[in-house]
Short mmCIF file of C-alpha atoms in Angstrom, two decimals:
data_model
loop_
_atom_site.label_atom_id
_atom_site.label_comp_id
_atom_site.label_asym_id
_atom_site.label_seq_id
_atom_site.Cartn_x
_atom_site.Cartn_y
_atom_site.Cartn_z
CA MET A 254 12.84 18.77 -0.61
CA ASN A 255 14.22 15.23 -0.45
CA GLU A 256 12.12 13.26 -2.94
CA ILE A 257 12.21 9.51 -2.38
CA LEU A 258 9.75 8.62 -5.16
CA THR A 259 8.77 10.60 -8.26
CA VAL A 260 6.05 9.52 -10.70
CA LYS A 261 5.89 11.65 -13.87
CA GLU A 262 3.05 11.56 -16.41
CA VAL A 263 2.61 7.78 -16.09
CA SER A 264 0.00 6.06 -18.26
CA LYS A 265 -0.96 2.44 -18.89
CA ARG A 266 -3.62 0.82 -21.07
CA PHE A 267 -4.55 -2.80 -21.74
CA PRO A 268 -5.91 -4.40 -24.93
CA VAL A 269 -9.32 -6.10 -24.90
CA VAL A 270 -11.38 -7.75 -27.63
CA ARG A 271 -15.03 -6.72 -27.94
CA ASP A 272 -17.29 -8.03 -30.68
CA GLY A 273 -14.23 -9.29 -32.51
CA LYS A 274 -12.56 -5.88 -32.42
CA ARG A 275 -9.39 -4.95 -30.56
CA GLU A 276 -9.88 -2.04 -28.19
CA TYR A 277 -8.00 -0.57 -25.24
CA ILE A 278 -8.90 0.14 -21.62
CA GLN A 279 -7.09 3.10 -20.11
CA ALA A 280 -6.16 1.89 -16.62
CA VAL A 281 -3.89 4.81 -15.62
CA GLU A 282 -3.72 8.16 -17.37
CA ARG A 283 -1.01 10.80 -16.94
CA VAL A 284 -0.57 10.31 -13.19
CA CYS A 285 1.95 12.53 -11.41
CA PHE A 286 3.02 12.68 -7.77
CA SER A 287 6.10 12.65 -5.58
CA VAL A 288 6.85 11.47 -2.05
CA ASP A 289 9.37 13.18 0.20
CA GLN A 290 11.25 11.71 3.13
CA ALA A 291 8.91 11.05 6.08
CA GLU A 292 5.85 11.89 3.94
CA ARG A 293 3.07 9.30 4.10
CA ILE A 294 0.58 9.35 1.25
CA GLY A 295 -2.59 7.36 0.75
CA ILE A 296 -3.85 6.53 -2.74
CA ILE A 297 -7.56 5.90 -2.26
CA GLY A 298 -10.09 4.61 -4.73
CA ALA A 299 -12.75 2.02 -5.44
CA SER A 300 -12.07 -1.29 -7.18
CA GLY A 301 -11.17 -0.77 -10.84
CA CYS A 302 -9.99 2.82 -10.43
CA GLY A 303 -6.41 2.02 -11.55
CA LYS A 304 -4.64 2.03 -8.20
CA THR A 305 -3.47 -1.59 -8.48
CA THR A 306 -2.01 -1.00 -11.93
CA LEU A 307 -0.25 2.11 -10.62
CA LEU A 308 1.14 0.09 -7.72
CA LYS A 309 2.48 -2.62 -10.04
CA MET A 310 4.29 0.01 -12.10
CA ILE A 311 5.83 1.56 -8.98
CA LEU A 312 7.06 -1.91 -7.96
CA GLY A 313 8.46 -2.58 -11.44
CA LEU A 314 6.05 -5.46 -12.11
CA GLN A 315 4.62 -3.65 -15.15
CA ASN A 316 6.14 -1.07 -17.45
CA PRO A 317 4.28 2.19 -18.12
CA ASP A 318 3.28 2.97 -21.71
CA GLN A 319 4.60 6.46 -21.13
CA GLY A 320 6.06 8.53 -18.33
CA SER A 321 8.70 7.63 -15.78
CA ILE A 322 9.04 6.38 -12.20
CA GLU A 323 12.17 7.22 -10.22
CA TYR A 324 13.07 6.46 -6.64
CA SER A 325 16.14 6.94 -4.51
CA GLY A 326 16.95 4.56 -1.70
CA LYS A 327 15.67 1.12 -0.79
CA LEU A 328 12.06 0.04 -1.07
CA GLY A 329 10.13 -2.24 1.27
CA PHE A 330 6.82 -3.84 0.27
CA VAL A 331 3.94 -5.37 2.24
CA ALA A 332 1.38 -7.28 0.15
CA GLN A 333 -2.35 -7.42 0.71
CA ASP A 334 -2.87 -11.11 1.47
CA PRO A 335 -0.89 -12.40 4.47
CA TYR A 336 -2.01 -15.96 3.65
CA SER A 337 -0.48 -16.19 0.15
CA SER A 338 2.49 -13.82 0.47
CA LEU A 339 4.51 -16.11 2.77
CA CYS A 340 6.06 -19.36 1.53
CA PRO A 341 4.44 -22.18 3.56
CA ARG A 342 7.62 -24.31 3.40
CA PHE A 343 9.84 -21.69 5.07
CA GLN A 344 10.19 -20.90 8.73
CA VAL A 345 9.72 -17.29 9.80
CA LYS A 346 13.47 -16.76 10.17
CA LYS A 347 14.04 -17.59 6.49
CA ILE A 348 11.00 -15.61 5.28
CA VAL A 349 12.16 -12.46 7.04
CA ALA A 350 15.77 -13.00 5.89
CA GLU A 351 14.86 -13.41 2.19
CA PRO A 352 15.66 -9.83 1.12
CA LEU A 353 19.13 -10.18 2.63
CA LEU A 354 19.81 -13.58 1.04
CA TYR A 355 19.10 -12.39 -2.49
CA GLY A 356 20.16 -8.76 -2.25
CA ARG A 357 23.40 -7.18 -3.46
CA GLU A 358 24.81 -6.71 0.03
CA LYS A 359 26.48 -9.74 1.56
CA PHE A 360 26.00 -10.73 5.19
CA ASN A 361 27.32 -13.67 7.15
CA LYS A 362 25.03 -16.07 9.02
CA GLN A 363 25.40 -14.30 12.36
CA GLN A 364 24.67 -10.87 10.86
CA ILE A 365 21.55 -12.21 9.15
CA GLN A 366 20.30 -13.79 12.37
CA GLU A 367 20.81 -10.55 14.29
CA LYS A 368 18.96 -8.56 11.64
CA VAL A 369 16.06 -11.03 11.62
CA ARG A 370 15.77 -10.82 15.39
CA SER A 371 15.84 -7.02 15.26
CA ALA A 372 13.18 -6.89 12.51
CA LEU A 373 10.85 -9.19 14.45
CA GLU A 374 11.29 -7.12 17.61
CA GLN A 375 10.37 -4.00 15.62
CA VAL A 376 6.98 -5.48 14.77
CA LYS A 377 6.38 -6.78 18.32
CA LEU A 378 7.02 -10.47 17.62
CA ASN A 379 9.23 -12.26 20.13
CA PRO A 380 12.11 -13.85 18.13
CA GLU A 381 12.45 -16.66 20.67
CA ILE A 382 8.87 -17.70 19.94
CA PHE A 383 8.39 -16.90 16.25
CA MET A 384 11.69 -17.52 14.41
CA GLU A 385 11.18 -21.29 14.20
CA ARG A 386 7.47 -21.19 13.33
CA TYR A 387 5.89 -21.83 9.93
CA PRO A 388 3.15 -19.64 8.41
CA TYR A 389 0.40 -22.18 9.21
CA GLN A 390 1.22 -21.71 12.89
CA LEU A 391 0.51 -17.96 12.72
CA SER A 392 -2.67 -15.91 12.91
CA GLY A 393 -3.51 -13.46 10.13
CA GLY A 394 -2.21 -10.55 12.16
CA GLU A 395 1.02 -12.38 12.99
CA ARG A 396 1.53 -13.23 9.32
CA GLN A 397 1.18 -9.59 8.36
CA ARG A 398 3.65 -8.59 11.05
CA VAL A 399 6.09 -11.10 9.57
CA SER A 400 5.51 -9.50 6.15
CA LEU A 401 6.21 -6.10 7.66
CA ALA A 402 9.41 -7.39 9.31
CA ARG A 403 10.55 -8.74 5.93
CA ALA A 404 9.88 -5.36 4.33
CA LEU A 405 11.85 -3.54 7.03
CA ILE A 406 14.91 -5.79 7.28
CA ARG A 407 16.89 -3.94 4.57
CA GLU A 408 16.20 -0.61 6.30
CA PRO A 409 14.25 0.92 3.40
CA GLN A 410 13.67 4.62 2.86
CA ILE A 411 10.18 4.03 1.46
CA LEU A 412 7.53 1.52 2.47
CA ILE A 413 4.88 0.48 -0.08
CA LEU A 414 1.68 -0.97 1.42
CA ASP A 415 -0.98 -2.73 -0.63
CA GLU A 416 -4.17 -2.91 1.45
CA PRO A 417 -2.09 -4.30 4.36
CA THR A 418 -5.03 -4.76 6.73
CA SER A 419 -7.91 -5.59 4.39
CA MET A 420 -8.13 -9.23 5.48
CA LEU A 421 -7.90 -8.55 9.21
CA ASP A 422 -10.56 -7.81 11.81
CA TYR A 423 -10.93 -4.32 13.26
CA GLU A 424 -8.94 -4.88 16.45
CA VAL A 425 -5.97 -6.47 14.67
CA LYS A 426 -6.13 -3.89 11.90
CA SER A 427 -5.96 -1.06 14.42
CA SER A 428 -3.01 -2.63 16.23
CA ILE A 429 -0.98 -3.17 13.06
CA GLY A 430 -1.85 0.29 11.77
CA GLU A 431 -0.54 1.86 14.96
CA GLN A 432 2.63 -0.24 14.71
CA ILE A 433 3.28 0.84 11.10
CA LEU A 434 2.72 4.47 12.03
CA SER A 435 5.08 4.23 14.99
CA ILE A 436 7.84 2.66 12.89
CA ALA A 437 7.39 5.13 10.04
CA GLN A 438 7.58 8.11 12.38
CA ALA A 439 10.57 6.77 14.33
CA GLN A 440 12.56 5.96 11.19
CA LYS A 441 11.27 8.90 9.11
CA LEU A 442 10.10 6.49 6.43
CA ALA A 443 8.27 7.62 3.35
CA VAL A 444 5.08 5.58 2.93
CA VAL A 445 2.78 4.90 -0.03
CA LEU A 446 -0.46 3.23 1.06
CA VAL A 447 -2.76 1.91 -1.67
CA THR A 448 -6.19 1.27 -0.19
CA HIS A 449 -9.94 1.69 -0.25
CA ASP A 450 -9.97 1.88 3.56
CA ILE A 451 -10.35 5.60 4.20
CA GLU A 452 -10.34 5.31 7.98
CA PHE A 453 -7.03 3.45 7.93
CA ALA A 454 -5.56 6.03 5.55
CA LYS A 455 -6.68 8.83 7.88
CA ILE A 456 -4.69 7.28 10.72
CA LEU A 457 -1.51 6.54 8.78
CA CYS A 458 -1.17 9.20 6.09
CA THR A 459 -0.15 12.84 5.94
CA HIS A 460 -1.53 13.39 2.41
CA LEU A 461 -4.37 11.79 0.45
CA TYR A 462 -4.75 11.23 -3.30
CA ILE A 463 -8.24 10.29 -4.52
CA MET A 464 -8.19 8.16 -7.67
CA ASN A 465 -11.03 7.52 -10.12
CA GLU A 466 -11.03 6.23 -13.68
CA GLY A 467 -7.26 6.11 -13.92
CA HIS A 468 -6.30 9.54 -12.60
CA PHE A 469 -6.27 11.65 -9.45
CA ILE A 470 -9.36 13.78 -9.11
CA GLU A 471 -8.08 15.63 -6.03
CA HIS A 472 -5.24 15.51 -3.56
CA GLY A 473 -3.82 17.45 -0.66
CA GLU A 474 -3.06 17.37 3.03
CA LYS A 475 -5.15 14.84 4.92
CA GLU A 476 -6.96 17.42 7.04
CA ALA A 477 -7.97 19.52 4.04
CA ILE A 478 -9.28 16.55 2.05
CA CYS A 479 -11.15 15.05 5.00
CA GLN A 480 -12.70 18.28 6.25
CA ASN A 481 -13.55 19.85 2.90
CA PRO A 482 -13.51 17.43 -0.07
CA GLN A 483 -14.07 19.27 -3.34
CA GLU A 484 -15.31 16.44 -5.55
CA ASP A 485 -18.65 14.63 -5.36
CA PHE A 486 -16.87 11.32 -5.85
CA THR A 487 -14.61 11.98 -2.86
CA ARG A 488 -17.60 12.85 -0.68
CA MET A 489 -19.27 9.64 -1.87
CA LEU A 490 -16.22 7.56 -0.92
CA PHE A 491 -16.08 9.13 2.53
CA ALA A 492 -19.81 8.63 3.03
CA ALA A 493 -19.57 4.98 2.00
CA SER A 494 -17.00 4.36 4.72
CA LEU A 495 -19.05 6.01 7.46
CA ASP A 496 -22.70 6.46 6.56
CA LEU A 497 -24.39 4.30 3.91
CA GLU A 498 -27.54 6.44 3.92
CA LYS A 499 -25.44 9.53 3.14
CA PHE A 500 -23.63 7.55 0.43
CA TRP A 501 -26.85 6.84 -1.45
CA GLU A 502 -27.95 10.46 -1.13
CA ILE A 503 -24.71 11.69 -2.72
CA LYS A 504 -24.80 8.97 -5.40
CA GLU A 505 -28.34 9.96 -6.37
CA SER A 506 -27.29 13.62 -6.53
CA ILE A 507 -24.36 12.79 -8.83
CA GLU A 508 -26.59 10.75 -11.14
CA GLN A 509 -29.08 13.60 -11.35
CA LYS A 510 -26.26 15.99 -12.31
CA ASP A 511 -25.13 13.61 -15.05
CA GLU A 512 -28.65 13.45 -16.48
CA ARG A 513 -28.90 17.23 -16.85
#
């Protein structure tokens, strides 16, 4: 197995003050998983489940209280909000080139321009049209394609996606999802998708991890999880994405179990 990312027994808690007393909220608790080359995993959960904290630790934006995170190879990242993740003062050509300008590898001006053009072509944006544009001249879908081009320009081995289509309409979301899948398959990229969008995860991912209250409650191959979820919470998440009436039935059943 060629592991690109390994997360071992990672935990994180945050201090809060309640009634004048210092307490702690356990955001992530003893989480373990690994991602192999070409494997595409989806970490799915509702708001507040700990997935954002886990993502920040994977990206090195927060340090775990315990455990370790190791990855081999380059990492590319696409943020959730295409409207705030791009500098409004930069043209697209500079935005996409940023990872090359501040990375360890040195490229001359011509090499950088060629790589920017290639990255834009990968995400189906015509360089002749888009290189000179500013973010305000782009639609939401075009902005997210620029973000994807920026993530791909250093030829990463793993792509980290934080709700990459949550602010886009269905048609644009579907188009970008298909583009990410095509690129990942062609380049044998490992992918970690953090999302609450189960339908999008079904399209993109090979394996699903269901997160609740800071830990994974079940995980496995996509087909197994989708066809036969073992946990009530997982069934509730799936129902919420497809059938609200079914969602409330499952929620009521869970509450009745808790009362017994």
